[in-house]
C-alpha positions as YAML, in Angstrom:
chain: A
units: angstrom
residues:
- id: 1
  name: MET
  ca: [-23.62, -15.17, -29.83]
- id: 2
  name: PRO
  ca: [-20.65, -12.89, -30.63]
- id: 3
  name: PHE
  ca: [-17.50, -13.27, -28.55]
- id: 4
  name: LEU
  ca: [-16.84, -9.88, -26.95]
- id: 5
  name: GLY
  ca: [-13.76, -10.68, -24.86]
- id: 6
  name: GLN
  ca: [-10.11, -11.15, -25.73]
- id: 7
  name: ASP
  ca: [-9.49, -13.95, -28.21]
- id: 8
  name: TRP
  ca: [-8.60, -17.04, -26.14]
- id: 9
  name: ARG
  ca: [-6.30, -18.25, -28.96]
- id: 10
  name: SER
  ca: [-4.00, -15.25, -28.57]
- id: 11
  name: PRO
  ca: [-0.74, -15.66, -26.63]
- id: 12
  name: GLY
  ca: [-2.08, -13.35, -23.90]
- id: 13
  name: TRP
  ca: [-0.33, -10.49, -22.15]
- id: 14
  name: SER
  ca: [3.42, -10.20, -21.73]
- id: 15
  name: TRP
  ca: [4.85, -9.76, -18.25]
- id: 16
  name: ILE
  ca: [8.17, -8.63, -16.80]
- id: 17
  name: LYS
  ca: [9.52, -9.13, -13.29]
- id: 18
  name: THR
  ca: [10.47, -5.88, -11.51]
- id: 19
  name: GLU
  ca: [11.49, -5.04, -7.96]
- id: 20
  name: ASP
  ca: [7.85, -4.17, -7.28]
- id: 21
  name: GLY
  ca: [6.59, -7.53, -8.57]
- id: 22
  name: TRP
  ca: [5.33, -8.75, -11.96]
- id: 23
  name: LYS
  ca: [4.09, -6.00, -14.29]
- id: 24
  name: ARG
  ca: [2.46, -6.14, -17.69]
- id: 25
  name: ILE
  ca: [4.38, -4.81, -20.69]
- id: 26
  name: GLU
  ca: [3.06, -3.62, -24.03]
- id: 27
  name: PHE
  ca: [4.60, -3.55, -27.51]
- id: 28
  name: TYR
  ca: [3.60, -0.73, -29.82]
- id: 29
  name: GLY
  ca: [5.34, -2.06, -32.94]
- id: 30
  name: ASN
  ca: [2.31, -3.93, -34.31]
- id: 31
  name: GLU
  ca: [0.23, -0.75, -34.44]
- id: 32
  name: LEU
  ca: [2.90, 1.03, -36.48]
- id: 33
  name: ARG
  ca: [3.45, -1.81, -38.96]
- id: 34
  name: ASP
  ca: [-0.06, -1.29, -40.31]
- id: 35
  name: ASN
  ca: [0.53, 2.41, -40.86]
- id: 36
  name: ASN
  ca: [4.26, 2.94, -41.25]
- id: 37
  name: ASN
  ca: [4.20, 5.24, -44.26]
- id: 38
  name: GLY
  ca: [6.23, 8.35, -43.53]
- id: 39
  name: ILE
  ca: [7.47, 7.07, -40.16]
- id: 40
  name: ASP
  ca: [11.11, 7.58, -39.37]
- id: 41
  name: LEU
  ca: [13.06, 4.30, -39.03]
- id: 42
  name: GLU
  ca: [14.59, 5.34, -35.72]
- id: 43
  name: ASP
  ca: [11.17, 6.11, -34.23]
- id: 44
  name: PHE
  ca: [9.83, 2.83, -35.58]
- id: 45
  name: LEU
  ca: [12.62, 0.77, -33.99]
- id: 46
  name: PHE
  ca: [12.24, 2.62, -30.70]
- id: 47
  name: SER
  ca: [8.55, 1.75, -30.65]
- id: 48
  name: LEU
  ca: [9.37, -1.97, -30.68]
- id: 49
  name: PHE
  ca: [10.91, -1.82, -27.22]
- id: 50
  name: PRO
  ca: [8.65, -3.09, -24.43]
- id: 51
  name: VAL
  ca: [7.03, -0.48, -22.20]
- id: 52
  name: VAL
  ca: [5.96, -1.36, -18.66]
- id: 53
  name: TYR
  ca: [2.20, -1.02, -18.40]
- id: 54
  name: GLN
  ca: [1.20, 1.17, -15.45]
- id: 55
  name: GLU
  ca: [-2.19, 0.38, -13.92]
- id: 56
  name: LYS
  ca: [-4.12, 3.62, -13.41]
- id: 57
  name: TRP
  ca: [-7.49, 2.39, -12.23]
- id: 58
  name: ILE
  ca: [-9.25, -0.57, -10.62]
- id: 59
  name: TYR
  ca: [-12.89, -1.61, -10.47]
- id: 60
  name: VAL
  ca: [-14.06, -1.79, -6.84]
- id: 61
  name: GLN
  ca: [-16.34, -4.82, -6.67]
- id: 62
  name: LYS
  ca: [-17.77, -5.85, -3.30]
- id: 63
  name: GLU
  ca: [-19.78, -8.89, -4.38]
- id: 64
  name: SER
  ca: [-20.26, -11.30, -7.27]
- id: 65
  name: THR
  ca: [-22.71, -10.44, -10.03]
- id: 66
  name: ARG
  ca: [-23.82, -12.15, -13.25]
- id: 67
  name: GLU
  ca: [-21.30, -10.08, -15.18]
- id: 68
  name: ARG
  ca: [-18.41, -10.22, -12.70]
- id: 69
  name: HIS
  ca: [-17.34, -12.98, -10.34]
- id: 70
  name: GLY
  ca: [-15.35, -12.43, -7.16]
- id: 71
  name: TYR
  ca: [-14.57, -9.16, -5.44]
- id: 72
  name: CYS
  ca: [-11.71, -6.67, -5.07]
- id: 73
  name: THR
  ca: [-9.60, -6.71, -1.91]
- id: 74
  name: LEU
  ca: [-7.44, -4.08, -0.25]
- id: 75
  name: GLY
  ca: [-4.30, -6.00, -1.18]
- id: 76
  name: GLU
  ca: [-5.32, -6.27, -4.85]
- id: 77
  name: ALA
  ca: [-6.00, -2.53, -5.04]
- id: 78
  name: PHE
  ca: [-2.68, -1.76, -3.37]
- id: 79
  name: ASN
  ca: [-0.85, -3.96, -5.89]
- id: 80
  name: ARG
  ca: [-2.58, -2.72, -9.05]
- id: 81
  name: LEU
  ca: [-2.65, 1.02, -8.36]
- id: 82
  name: ASP
  ca: [0.84, 2.38, -8.94]
- id: 83
  name: PHE
  ca: [1.80, 3.54, -5.44]
- id: 84
  name: SER
  ca: [5.49, 2.96, -6.18]
- id: 85
  name: SER
  ca: [5.59, 5.75, -8.76]
- id: 86
  name: ALA
  ca: [3.31, 7.92, -6.61]
- id: 87
  name: THR
  ca: [6.03, 8.15, -3.95]
- id: 88
  name: GLN
  ca: [8.18, 10.07, -6.43]
- id: 89
  name: ASP
  ca: [5.42, 12.66, -6.97]
- id: 90
  name: ILE
  ca: [5.67, 15.45, -4.41]
- id: 91
  name: GLN
  ca: [1.90, 16.02, -4.65]
- id: 92
  name: ARG
  ca: [1.12, 12.38, -3.77]
- id: 93
  name: PHE
  ca: [3.95, 11.60, -1.34]
- id: 94
  name: THR
  ca: [2.13, 12.59, 1.87]
- id: 95
  name: TYR
  ca: [-1.04, 10.79, 0.73]
- id: 96
  name: VAL
  ca: [0.80, 7.49, 0.14]
- id: 97
  name: ALA
  ca: [2.73, 7.79, 3.43]
- id: 98
  name: LYS
  ca: [-0.49, 8.38, 5.37]
- id: 99
  name: LEU
  ca: [-2.16, 5.41, 3.68]
- id: 100
  name: LEU
  ca: [0.78, 3.16, 4.60]
- id: 101
  name: GLN
  ca: [0.51, 4.39, 8.19]
- id: 102
  name: LEU
  ca: [-3.19, 3.47, 8.40]
- id: 103
  name: ILE
  ca: [-2.49, 0.04, 6.89]
- id: 104
  name: ALA
  ca: [0.30, -0.50, 9.42]
- id: 105
  name: ARG
  ca: [-2.04, 0.28, 12.30]
- id: 106
  name: SER
  ca: [-4.86, -2.12, 11.47]
- id: 107
  name: GLN
  ca: [-4.83, -3.69, 7.99]
- id: 108
  name: LEU
  ca: [-1.43, -5.35, 7.61]
- id: 109
  name: PRO
  ca: [-2.62, -8.93, 8.37]
- id: 110
  name: SER
  ca: [-5.40, -8.59, 5.76]
- id: 111
  name: LEU
  ca: [-2.90, -8.12, 2.93]
- id: 112
  name: SER
  ca: [-1.86, -11.06, 0.79]
- id: 113
  name: GLY
  ca: [1.77, -12.17, 0.65]
- id: 114
  name: ALA
  ca: [2.34, -10.32, -2.64]
- id: 115
  name: ALA
  ca: [0.68, -7.18, -1.26]
- id: 116
  name: GLN
  ca: [2.79, -7.31, 1.91]
- id: 117
  name: LYS
  ca: [5.94, -7.59, -0.20]
- id: 118
  name: ASN
  ca: [4.82, -4.67, -2.35]
- id: 119
  name: TYR
  ca: [4.01, -2.70, 0.82]
- id: 120
  name: PHE
  ca: [7.59, -2.97, 2.06]
- id: 121
  name: ASN
  ca: [9.00, -2.17, -1.38]
- id: 122
  name: VAL
  ca: [6.98, 1.06, -1.45]
- id: 123
  name: LEU
  ca: [8.01, 1.80, 2.13]
- id: 124
  name: GLU
  ca: [11.68, 1.33, 1.24]
- id: 125
  name: LYS
  ca: [11.35, 3.85, -1.59]
- id: 126
  name: ILE
  ca: [9.72, 6.34, 0.77]
- id: 127
  name: VAL
  ca: [12.50, 6.02, 3.35]
- id: 128
  name: ARG
  ca: [15.15, 6.25, 0.65]
- id: 129
  name: LYS
  ca: [13.56, 9.44, -0.70]
- id: 130
  name: VAL
  ca: [13.46, 11.04, 2.76]
- id: 131
  name: LEU
  ca: [17.11, 10.20, 3.40]
- id: 132
  name: GLU
  ca: [18.07, 11.72, 0.04]
- id: 133
  name: ASP
  ca: [16.04, 14.94, -0.09]
- id: 134
  name: HIS
  ca: [14.98, 15.29, 3.61]
- id: 135
  name: HIS
  ca: [11.30, 15.62, 2.69]
- id: 136
  name: ASN
  ca: [8.90, 15.33, 5.66]
- id: 137
  name: PRO
  ca: [10.99, 13.06, 7.95]
- id: 138
  name: ARG
  ca: [8.58, 13.60, 10.88]
- id: 139
  name: LEU
  ca: [5.71, 11.85, 9.07]
- id: 140
  name: ILE
  ca: [7.88, 8.88, 8.12]
- id: 141
  name: LYS
  ca: [9.17, 8.55, 11.69]
- id: 142
  name: GLU
  ca: [5.57, 8.27, 12.88]
- id: 143
  name: LEU
  ca: [4.84, 5.70, 10.16]
- id: 144
  name: LEU
  ca: [7.83, 3.52, 11.13]
- id: 145
  name: GLN
  ca: [6.97, 3.79, 14.82]
- id: 146
  name: ASP
  ca: [3.41, 2.58, 14.20]
- id: 147
  name: LEU
  ca: [4.65, -0.20, 11.92]
- id: 148
  name: SER
  ca: [7.29, -1.45, 14.37]
- id: 149
  name: SER
  ca: [4.74, -1.46, 17.21]
- id: 150
  name: THR
  ca: [2.29, -3.46, 15.08]
- id: 151
  name: LEU
  ca: [4.94, -5.98, 14.00]
- id: 152
  name: CYS
  ca: [6.12, -6.51, 17.57]
- id: 153
  name: ILE
  ca: [2.55, -7.49, 18.50]
- id: 154
  name: LEU
  ca: [1.88, -9.60, 15.40]
- id: 155
  name: THR
  ca: [5.17, -11.55, 15.46]
- id: 156
  name: ARG
  ca: [4.24, -12.83, 18.91]
- id: 157
  name: GLY
  ca: [1.13, -14.40, 17.40]
- id: 158
  name: MET
  ca: [2.74, -16.07, 14.40]
- id: 159
  name: GLY
  ca: [1.38, -19.41, 15.58]
- id: 160
  name: LYS
  ca: [-2.10, -18.00, 15.04]
- id: 161
  name: SER
  ca: [-1.34, -17.35, 11.33]
- id: 162
  name: VAL
  ca: [-1.87, -13.60, 11.55]
- id: 163
  name: LEU
  ca: [0.97, -12.90, 9.10]
- id: 164
  name: VAL
  ca: [1.87, -14.54, 5.80]
- id: 165
  name: GLY
  ca: [5.34, -16.10, 5.55]
- id: 166
  name: ASN
  ca: [8.10, -17.44, 7.73]
- id: 167
  name: ILE
  ca: [8.66, -15.74, 11.07]
- id: 168
  name: ASN
  ca: [12.35, -15.21, 10.21]
- id: 169
  name: ILE
  ca: [11.29, -13.01, 7.28]
- id: 170
  name: TRP
  ca: [9.26, -10.80, 9.58]
- id: 171
  name: VAL
  ca: [12.02, -10.61, 12.17]
- id: 172
  name: CYS
  ca: [14.36, -9.51, 9.38]
- id: 173
  name: ARG
  ca: [11.83, -6.87, 8.26]
- id: 174
  name: LEU
  ca: [11.50, -5.63, 11.83]
- id: 175
  name: GLU
  ca: [15.29, -5.26, 12.06]
- id: 176
  name: THR
  ca: [15.23, -3.32, 8.79]
- id: 177
  name: ILE
  ca: [12.60, -0.96, 10.21]
- id: 178
  name: LEU
  ca: [14.70, -0.39, 13.33]
- id: 179
  name: ASN
  ca: [17.68, 0.36, 11.09]
- id: 180
  name: TRP
  ca: [15.59, 2.89, 9.11]
- id: 181
  name: GLN
  ca: [14.47, 4.53, 12.35]
- id: 182
  name: GLN
  ca: [18.07, 4.90, 13.46]
- id: 183
  name: GLN
  ca: [19.06, 6.45, 10.13]
- id: 184
  name: LEU
  ca: [16.19, 8.95, 10.33]
- id: 185
  name: ASN
  ca: [17.04, 9.83, 13.94]
- id: 186
  name: ASN
  ca: [20.65, 10.51, 12.87]
- id: 187
  name: LEU
  ca: [19.53, 12.52, 9.84]
- id: 188
  name: GLN
  ca: [21.29, 15.88, 9.71]
- id: 189
  name: ILE
  ca: [19.76, 18.45, 7.39]
- id: 190
  name: PRO
  ca: [22.64, 20.58, 6.06]
- id: 191
  name: LYS
  ca: [22.42, 24.32, 6.59]
- id: 192
  name: GLN
  ca: [21.74, 26.17, 3.38]
- id: 193
  name: MET
  ca: [24.59, 28.57, 2.63]
- id: 194
  name: SER
  ca: [23.32, 31.44, 0.54]
- id: 195
  name: ASN
  ca: [24.53, 34.97, -0.05]
- id: 196
  name: GLY
  ca: [21.14, 36.09, -1.31]
- id: 197
  name: MET
  ca: [17.94, 37.03, 0.50]
- id: 198
  name: THR
  ca: [16.88, 34.78, 3.38]
- id: 199
  name: LEU
  ca: [13.63, 34.40, 5.29]
- id: 200
  name: ARG
  ca: [14.66, 36.89, 7.96]
- id: 201
  name: ASP
  ca: [15.25, 39.53, 5.29]
- id: 202
  name: LEU
  ca: [11.60, 39.53, 4.24]
- id: 203
  name: PRO
  ca: [9.24, 42.23, 5.52]
- id: 204
  name: LEU
  ca: [7.33, 41.44, 8.68]
- id: 205
  name: ASP
  ca: [3.95, 41.12, 6.96]
- id: 206
  name: MET
  ca: [5.38, 38.65, 4.40]
- id: 207
  name: GLN
  ca: [6.81, 36.46, 7.17]
- id: 208
  name: ASN
  ca: [3.42, 36.57, 8.87]
- id: 209
  name: ASN
  ca: [1.65, 35.58, 5.63]
- id: 210
  name: ILE
  ca: [3.96, 32.55, 5.31]
- id: 211
  name: LEU
  ca: [2.96, 31.36, 8.78]
- id: 212
  name: TYR
  ca: [-0.72, 31.73, 7.89]
- id: 213
  name: LYS
  ca: [-0.22, 29.30, 4.96]
- id: 214
  name: PHE
  ca: [0.68, 26.42, 7.31]
- id: 215
  name: SER
  ca: [-1.99, 23.93, 8.38]
- id: 216
  name: ASP
  ca: [0.24, 21.90, 10.72]
- id: 217
  name: ALA
  ca: [0.94, 23.15, 14.25]
- id: 218
  name: CYS
  ca: [4.34, 21.42, 14.38]
- id: 219
  name: ASP
  ca: [5.46, 23.31, 11.28]
- id: 220
  name: ILE
  ca: [4.45, 26.61, 12.87]
- id: 221
  name: ILE
  ca: [6.33, 25.84, 16.08]
- id: 222
  name: ASN
  ca: [9.43, 24.62, 14.23]
- id: 223
  name: LEU
  ca: [9.52, 27.71, 12.03]
- id: 224
  name: GLY
  ca: [9.06, 29.89, 15.11]
- id: 225
  name: GLN
  ca: [12.34, 28.55, 16.45]
- id: 226
  name: ALA
  ca: [14.29, 29.92, 13.49]
- id: 227
  name: THR
  ca: [14.43, 33.58, 14.57]
- id: 228
  name: PRO
  ca: [13.13, 35.70, 17.46]
- id: 229
  name: THR
  ca: [10.84, 37.56, 15.04]
- id: 230
  name: LEU
  ca: [9.28, 34.32, 13.75]
- id: 231
  name: HIS
  ca: [8.88, 33.11, 17.33]
- id: 232
  name: MET
  ca: [6.88, 36.24, 18.16]
- id: 233
  name: LEU
  ca: [4.72, 35.80, 15.05]
- id: 234
  name: SER
  ca: [4.15, 32.09, 15.73]
- id: 235
  name: GLU
  ca: [2.63, 32.91, 19.14]
- id: 236
  name: ASP
  ca: [0.01, 35.25, 17.69]
- id: 237
  name: ARG
  ca: [-3.43, 34.24, 19.01]
- id: 238
  name: HIS
  ca: [-5.11, 35.14, 15.69]
- id: 239
  name: LEU
  ca: [-2.84, 32.66, 13.91]
- id: 240
  name: TRP
  ca: [-3.90, 29.85, 16.25]
- id: 241
  name: LYS
  ca: [-7.53, 30.90, 15.95]
- id: 242
  name: LYS
  ca: [-7.32, 30.49, 12.16]
- id: 243
  name: LEU
  ca: [-5.71, 27.08, 12.67]
- id: 244
  name: CYS
  ca: [-8.52, 25.98, 14.99]
- id: 245
  name: GLN
  ca: [-11.15, 27.21, 12.54]
- id: 246
  name: PHE
  ca: [-9.45, 25.30, 9.71]
- id: 247
  name: HIS
  ca: [-9.38, 21.95, 11.52]
- id: 248
  name: PHE
  ca: [-12.42, 22.01, 13.80]
- id: 249
  name: ALA
  ca: [-16.09, 23.03, 13.76]
- id: 250
  name: GLU
  ca: [-17.53, 25.92, 15.77]
- id: 251
  name: LYS
  ca: [-19.69, 23.55, 17.83]
- id: 252
  name: GLN
  ca: [-16.53, 21.82, 19.03]
- id: 253
  name: PHE
  ca: [-15.13, 25.16, 20.26]
- id: 254
  name: CYS
  ca: [-18.08, 25.70, 22.59]
- id: 255
  name: ARG
  ca: [-17.53, 22.38, 24.34]
- id: 256
  name: HIS
  ca: [-13.88, 23.07, 25.17]
- id: 257
  name: LEU
  ca: [-13.56, 26.83, 25.73]
- id: 258
  name: ILE
  ca: [-10.29, 27.69, 27.47]
- id: 259
  name: LEU
  ca: [-9.82, 31.24, 28.70]
- id: 260
  name: SER
  ca: [-6.58, 32.97, 29.62]
- id: 261
  name: GLU
  ca: [-6.01, 35.06, 32.76]
- id: 262
  name: ARG
  ca: [-7.20, 38.16, 30.88]
- id: 263
  name: GLY
  ca: [-10.45, 36.48, 29.88]
- id: 264
  name: HIS
  ca: [-9.47, 35.90, 26.25]
- id: 265
  name: VAL
  ca: [-9.69, 32.53, 24.51]
- id: 266
  name: ASP
  ca: [-6.29, 30.81, 24.52]
- id: 267
  name: TRP
  ca: [-6.43, 29.47, 20.96]
- id: 268
  name: LYS
  ca: [-3.10, 27.66, 21.10]
- id: 269
  name: VAL
  ca: [-4.14, 25.62, 24.13]
- id: 270
  name: MET
  ca: [-7.54, 25.18, 22.49]
- id: 271
  name: TYR
  ca: [-5.95, 23.64, 19.42]
- id: 272
  name: TYR
  ca: [-4.01, 21.02, 21.38]
- id: 273
  name: THR
  ca: [-7.08, 20.29, 23.51]
- id: 274
  name: LEU
  ca: [-9.38, 19.85, 20.53]
- id: 275
  name: GLN
  ca: [-7.02, 17.49, 18.69]
- id: 276
  name: LYS
  ca: [-7.26, 15.08, 21.62]
- id: 277
  name: TYR
  ca: [-10.99, 14.69, 21.04]
- id: 278
  name: TYR
  ca: [-11.53, 15.28, 17.32]
- id: 279
  name: PRO
  ca: [-9.68, 14.33, 14.13]
- id: 280
  name: LYS
  ca: [-7.86, 17.10, 12.31]
- id: 281
  name: ARG
  ca: [-8.79, 18.07, 8.79]
- id: 282
  name: GLU
  ca: [-6.68, 16.24, 6.23]
- id: 283
  name: GLN
  ca: [-5.04, 18.12, 3.37]
- id: 284
  name: TYR
  ca: [-3.21, 16.54, 0.42]
- id: 285
  name: GLY
  ca: [-1.78, 17.86, -2.82]
- id: 286
  name: ASP
  ca: [-3.30, 14.99, -4.80]
- id: 287
  name: THR
  ca: [-5.46, 11.99, -3.93]
- id: 288
  name: LEU
  ca: [-7.05, 8.95, -5.49]
- id: 289
  name: HIS
  ca: [-10.52, 9.52, -6.94]
- id: 290
  name: PHE
  ca: [-13.60, 7.31, -6.95]
- id: 291
  name: CYS
  ca: [-16.18, 7.41, -9.73]
- id: 292
  name: ARG
  ca: [-19.64, 6.82, -8.30]
- id: 293
  name: HIS
  ca: [-21.02, 6.04, -11.76]
- id: 294
  name: CYS
  ca: [-18.46, 3.35, -12.69]
- id: 295
  name: SER
  ca: [-17.32, 2.23, -9.17]
- id: 296
  name: ILE
  ca: [-13.74, 2.74, -10.32]
- id: 297
  name: LEU
  ca: [-10.84, 3.88, -8.15]
- id: 298
  name: PHE
  ca: [-8.04, 5.67, -9.99]
- id: 299
  name: TRP
  ca: [-5.25, 8.24, -10.03]
- id: 300
  name: LYS
  ca: [-6.33, 11.37, -11.87]
- id: 301
  name: ASP
  ca: [-3.66, 13.04, -13.97]
- id: 302
  name: CYS
  ca: [-4.50, 16.75, -13.74]
- id: 303
  name: HIS
  ca: [-2.31, 17.61, -16.76]
- id: 304
  name: LEU
  ca: [-3.99, 15.07, -19.04]
- id: 305
  name: ALA
  ca: [-7.41, 16.07, -17.73]
- id: 306
  name: PHE
  ca: [-6.72, 19.71, -18.60]
- id: 307
  name: LEU
  ca: [-5.10, 19.15, -22.00]
- id: 308
  name: PHE
  ca: [-7.13, 16.25, -23.38]
- id: 309
  name: LYS
  ca: [-10.23, 16.21, -21.13]
- id: 310
  name: ASP
  ca: [-9.17, 12.75, -19.97]
- id: 311
  name: SER
  ca: [-11.20, 11.54, -16.98]
- id: 312
  name: GLY
  ca: [-8.44, 9.06, -16.04]
- id: 313
  name: HIS
  ca: [-10.60, 5.96, -16.45]
- id: 314
  name: PRO
  ca: [-13.05, 4.48, -19.01]
- id: 315
  name: CYS
  ca: [-16.10, 6.40, -17.79]
- id: 316
  name: THR
  ca: [-19.49, 6.08, -19.53]
- id: 317
  name: ALA
  ca: [-21.17, 9.00, -17.75]
- id: 318
  name: ASN
  ca: [-22.21, 12.07, -19.71]
- id: 319
  name: ASP
  ca: [-20.39, 14.35, -17.26]
- id: 320
  name: PRO
  ca: [-17.61, 12.32, -15.57]
- id: 321
  name: ASP
  ca: [-16.35, 15.21, -13.43]
- id: 322
  name: ASN
  ca: [-19.62, 15.37, -11.49]
- id: 323
  name: CYS
  ca: [-19.28, 11.69, -10.58]
- id: 324
  name: LEU
  ca: [-15.79, 11.97, -9.04]
- id: 325
  name: VAL
  ca: [-15.19, 11.94, -5.29]
- id: 326
  name: PRO
  ca: [-11.74, 12.52, -3.72]
- id: 327
  name: VAL
  ca: [-10.72, 9.52, -1.62]
- id: 328
  name: SER
  ca: [-8.93, 10.12, 1.67]
- id: 329
  name: PRO
  ca: [-6.57, 7.40, 3.00]
- id: 330
  name: GLN
  ca: [-9.19, 6.30, 5.53]
- id: 331
  name: HIS
  ca: [-11.89, 6.26, 2.83]
- id: 332
  name: PHE
  ca: [-9.61, 4.08, 0.69]
- id: 333
  name: ILE
  ca: [-9.46, 1.46, 3.46]
- id: 334
  name: ASP
  ca: [-13.19, 1.73, 4.17]
- id: 335
  name: LEU
  ca: [-13.97, 0.92, 0.52]
- id: 336
  name: PHE
  ca: [-12.70, -2.62, 1.10]
- id: 337
  name: LYS
  ca: [-14.35, -3.35, 4.45]
- id: 338
  name: PHE
  ca: [-16.97, -5.93, 3.59]
...
């Protein structure tokens, strides 16, 4: 019977220790030695340097089969998929932060020790990024608040082995979180000094169109505090009607109709009423994808997919794009509930 796997006599993969844990490295020199005619010496020497191998996909296995033994856990997926680099991508930042928030609320004890360490390394990079470029501090404040509340509850039950590691490590992590919260609360976003055109200089219809692009009520209210004109536009009932229609279904409107004194629907009050009973629609610049044909979870590089028709994983389907499903943060966690 032919041996189809990696030769067991080979030295195996090479690994390097990074701040995010052990990662595989690859050398590309051997491939060039076999075909080095016409290759510049400088390019050849550069190719001999080790390159950190970035995991882009993982097979989601829920039970043992004849071909595969074991199963994939939430912690393993969190370690292998490159969330550390995803925090530096503006399209994936909100997605990763929301996933960390959901893990903090309910899944933290289910992570292995290595996954918990990786979790806090990714979290540290997120906080550092917010402190440097002031990107979405409100979301990270909510994440840290949920995480600190969870840790306060879990550290009281350390005798029940709900967390991996010494209790002093977790107390130290909790102090770090409190320190991050204080830094974010003291964060001062500098006022942009510009002699050119500002938001208030735009025509009224353009300012109104900007407000209609927002899908978050807090962003609309915060922008409305900038100028009296924006405040007037942010209170427009048609704006809040569009926001309600974006997040909630029409059947949900009928159950919670709220009328003003003039008999009109108060859409702003409706929005805040509906969000108490129903989840809001999630919107992300980029997400993980799941291939229903291969049962593989992966990051899809839109640029590579467009230029080279790369599906992002070793797919065997005739039409890989029809097998892909975007994975929300909650769906990511649900994939590993078994």
